[in-house]
Amino acid sequence: MTTTSAAKIEVRPINPEELEEFGFVTHTTLATHGNGGFNDPMKDLRPEWTLCVFEDGALVTTFAAWPFSMRWNGERIHVAGVTSVGTLPHKRRRGHLTRAMTTAFGNYRDAQQPIAILHASQAAIYQRYGYAIIAPVQDYRVDPREINFLGAPQPRGTVRLTDASELDVLKSLYRAYADPRTGLLHRGDALWEGGVLDAHDKQAGPVYVAIYEEDGEPQGYALYLTRPGDGTGVADRNHVVTLRELHALTPSAYVALWQHVAAHDLADTLIRKSAPIDDPLFHMLLEPRRLHATVHDNILLRIVDVAPALSTRPYAESGSVTFELIDDRCEWNRGAWTLDADGQRGELTRSTAAPHFTLDARALSALASGARSATDLYRQGGLDTSQPESLRTWDRLFHTAYQPHCPDLF
């Protein structure tokens, strides 16, 4: 009889000399060859940010996380931006991802990163680790001539066309837009230059920057590309405008910037990718069906360390709730907790009181981010309570002014 010895499994960060192998495995599993920018795992990623699985000395599973800061209902919080996750096809179904993920959760807690976020190739992979889909997004594909507003304000300011040389203005507007929200990252130059400002193919044209101003004060911006169409569109209008990003601080700025990108007379197609789920455009247009809006999942979030995650988050009202948290991946989260909020700040402490609610890590991640209300979760079976009348307390405590959104790819 022939016996096979068990493989030697090691979970560790890569060494600098293993970065090329890391890139090969990641590109092979995610098919990201040649994408460039932040889709390139070789770009800017440090070996100490990785956590990989080696089988008999060979790298078989890649895993890494960017050390980001993120808006958390108007507060800054440190998060792990999980990226470059993949296992070679012939090494799958062996528990390698679970090994890396479990080790990573402990590392994030030690690094005071109480939240992890990621873009999922398949949500099913990560929801079983306690991640929740918190920020679905909308894509639009519309004829620019159909951008006709109904009952919207008439902008009294002006739009000027510029370029990335005004990055400081863009940063200031982005910070003002992001500040009260959840999910938007604190962008450094690398995220700007490797993300929304990266034209990918500079020979085909730049990223255009449109800034709306009133009385000399910037109130919003739009970033977009223009490219020739594929020849199948309207004969005399065969250009495509792709709106990368539009952040407006006022309704007038929002209307003016949309009117600007729709004013390219040679374009028959205007594409907007990853608009927030609470983007108001659908409700502002004369004929919203022409947007051909589609919705899909985007960012997933996981509360890794519940005490600092909920104590950092601002709250809409004062109140107190006790809940039982079920978490089969992060044992330090398990058990009963009491949240006391004063209408601004909150404090989460261990509790011996009888819980009002019982929920798991995925449901709590959706609730705390503002993606789902307690009542929604209860109706979906994601939250259990013997006191349904107390749901309103949780709804009020965790209410957010905006739905979560993260437009950056990483």
PDB file of N, CA and C in Angstrom, residues 143-147 241 256-267 269-270:
ATOM      1  N   ASP A 143     -28.586  57.563 -22.979  1.00  0.00           N
ATOM      2  CA  ASP A 143     -28.313  58.564 -24.008  1.00  0.00           C
ATOM      3  C   ASP A 143     -28.218  59.920 -23.303  1.00  0.00           C
ATOM      4  N   PRO A 144     -27.126  60.665 -23.483  1.00  0.00           N
ATOM      5  CA  PRO A 144     -26.989  61.948 -22.776  1.00  0.00           C
ATOM      6  C   PRO A 144     -28.164  62.891 -22.983  1.00  0.00           C
ATOM      7  N   ARG A 145     -28.860  62.783 -24.118  1.00  0.00           N
ATOM      8  CA  ARG A 145     -29.982  63.675 -24.387  1.00  0.00           C
ATOM      9  C   ARG A 145     -31.192  63.385 -23.485  1.00  0.00           C
ATOM     10  N   GLU A 146     -31.119  62.273 -22.746  1.00  0.00           N
ATOM     11  CA  GLU A 146     -32.208  61.925 -21.832  1.00  0.00           C
ATOM     12  C   GLU A 146     -31.969  62.450 -20.415  1.00  0.00           C
ATOM     13  N   ILE A 147     -30.875  63.160 -20.200  1.00  0.00           N
ATOM     14  CA  ILE A 147     -30.623  63.759 -18.887  1.00  0.00           C
ATOM     15  C   ILE A 147     -31.394  65.074 -18.821  1.00  0.00           C
ATOM     16  N   VAL A 241     -19.185  58.691 -23.188  1.00  0.00           N
ATOM     17  CA  VAL A 241     -18.710  59.416 -22.007  1.00  0.00           C
ATOM     18  C   VAL A 241     -18.848  58.480 -20.810  1.00  0.00           C
ATOM     19  N   ALA A 256     -25.785  70.717 -12.089  1.00  0.00           N
ATOM     20  CA  ALA A 256     -24.881  71.366 -13.040  1.00  0.00           C
ATOM     21  C   ALA A 256     -23.839  70.399 -13.580  1.00  0.00           C
ATOM     22  N   LEU A 257     -23.313  69.542 -12.733  1.00  0.00           N
ATOM     23  CA  LEU A 257     -22.278  68.609 -13.170  1.00  0.00           C
ATOM     24  C   LEU A 257     -22.856  67.530 -14.082  1.00  0.00           C
ATOM     25  N   TRP A 258     -24.048  67.053 -13.785  1.00  0.00           N
ATOM     26  CA  TRP A 258     -24.683  66.101 -14.690  1.00  0.00           C
ATOM     27  C   TRP A 258     -24.991  66.760 -16.037  1.00  0.00           C
ATOM     28  N   GLN A 259     -25.455  67.998 -16.007  1.00  0.00           N
ATOM     29  CA  GLN A 259     -25.731  68.699 -17.260  1.00  0.00           C
ATOM     30  C   GLN A 259     -24.454  68.883 -18.070  1.00  0.00           C
ATOM     31  N   HIS A 260     -23.343  69.094 -17.387  1.00  0.00           N
ATOM     32  CA  HIS A 260     -22.074  69.268 -18.094  1.00  0.00           C
ATOM     33  C   HIS A 260     -21.664  67.986 -18.812  1.00  0.00           C
ATOM     34  N   VAL A 261     -21.648  66.857 -18.104  1.00  0.00           N
ATOM     35  CA  VAL A 261     -21.183  65.626 -18.747  1.00  0.00           C
ATOM     36  C   VAL A 261     -22.163  65.162 -19.822  1.00  0.00           C
ATOM     37  N   ALA A 262     -23.425  65.588 -19.731  1.00  0.00           N
ATOM     38  CA  ALA A 262     -24.415  65.213 -20.743  1.00  0.00           C
ATOM     39  C   ALA A 262     -24.399  66.138 -21.951  1.00  0.00           C
ATOM     40  N   ALA A 263     -23.576  67.177 -21.916  1.00  0.00           N
ATOM     41  CA  ALA A 263     -23.582  68.189 -22.979  1.00  0.00           C
ATOM     42  C   ALA A 263     -22.620  67.870 -24.114  1.00  0.00           C
ATOM     43  N   HIS A 264     -22.066  66.673 -24.150  1.00  0.00           N
ATOM     44  CA  HIS A 264     -21.185  66.274 -25.247  1.00  0.00           C
ATOM     45  C   HIS A 264     -22.058  65.816 -26.415  1.00  0.00           C
ATOM     46  N   ASP A 265     -22.242  66.682 -27.380  1.00  0.00           N
ATOM     47  CA  ASP A 265     -23.214  66.442 -28.452  1.00  0.00           C
ATOM     48  C   ASP A 265     -22.845  65.269 -29.359  1.00  0.00           C
ATOM     49  N   LEU A 266     -21.572  64.885 -29.391  1.00  0.00           N
ATOM     50  CA  LEU A 266     -21.169  63.775 -30.248  1.00  0.00           C
ATOM     51  C   LEU A 266     -21.279  62.426 -29.548  1.00  0.00           C
ATOM     52  N   ALA A 267     -21.752  62.428 -28.315  1.00  0.00           N
ATOM     53  CA  ALA A 267     -21.888  61.183 -27.557  1.00  0.00           C
ATOM     54  C   ALA A 267     -23.319  60.658 -27.642  1.00  0.00           C
ATOM     55  N   THR A 269     -23.824  57.715 -25.820  1.00  0.00           N
ATOM     56  CA  THR A 269     -23.861  56.862 -24.633  1.00  0.00           C
ATOM     57  C   THR A 269     -23.134  57.546 -23.486  1.00  0.00           C
ATOM     58  N   LEU A 270     -23.792  57.588 -22.348  1.00  0.00           N
ATOM     59  CA  LEU A 270     -23.188  58.095 -21.114  1.00  0.00           C
ATOM     60  C   LEU A 270     -23.262  56.964 -20.093  1.00  0.00           C
TER      61      LEU A 270
END
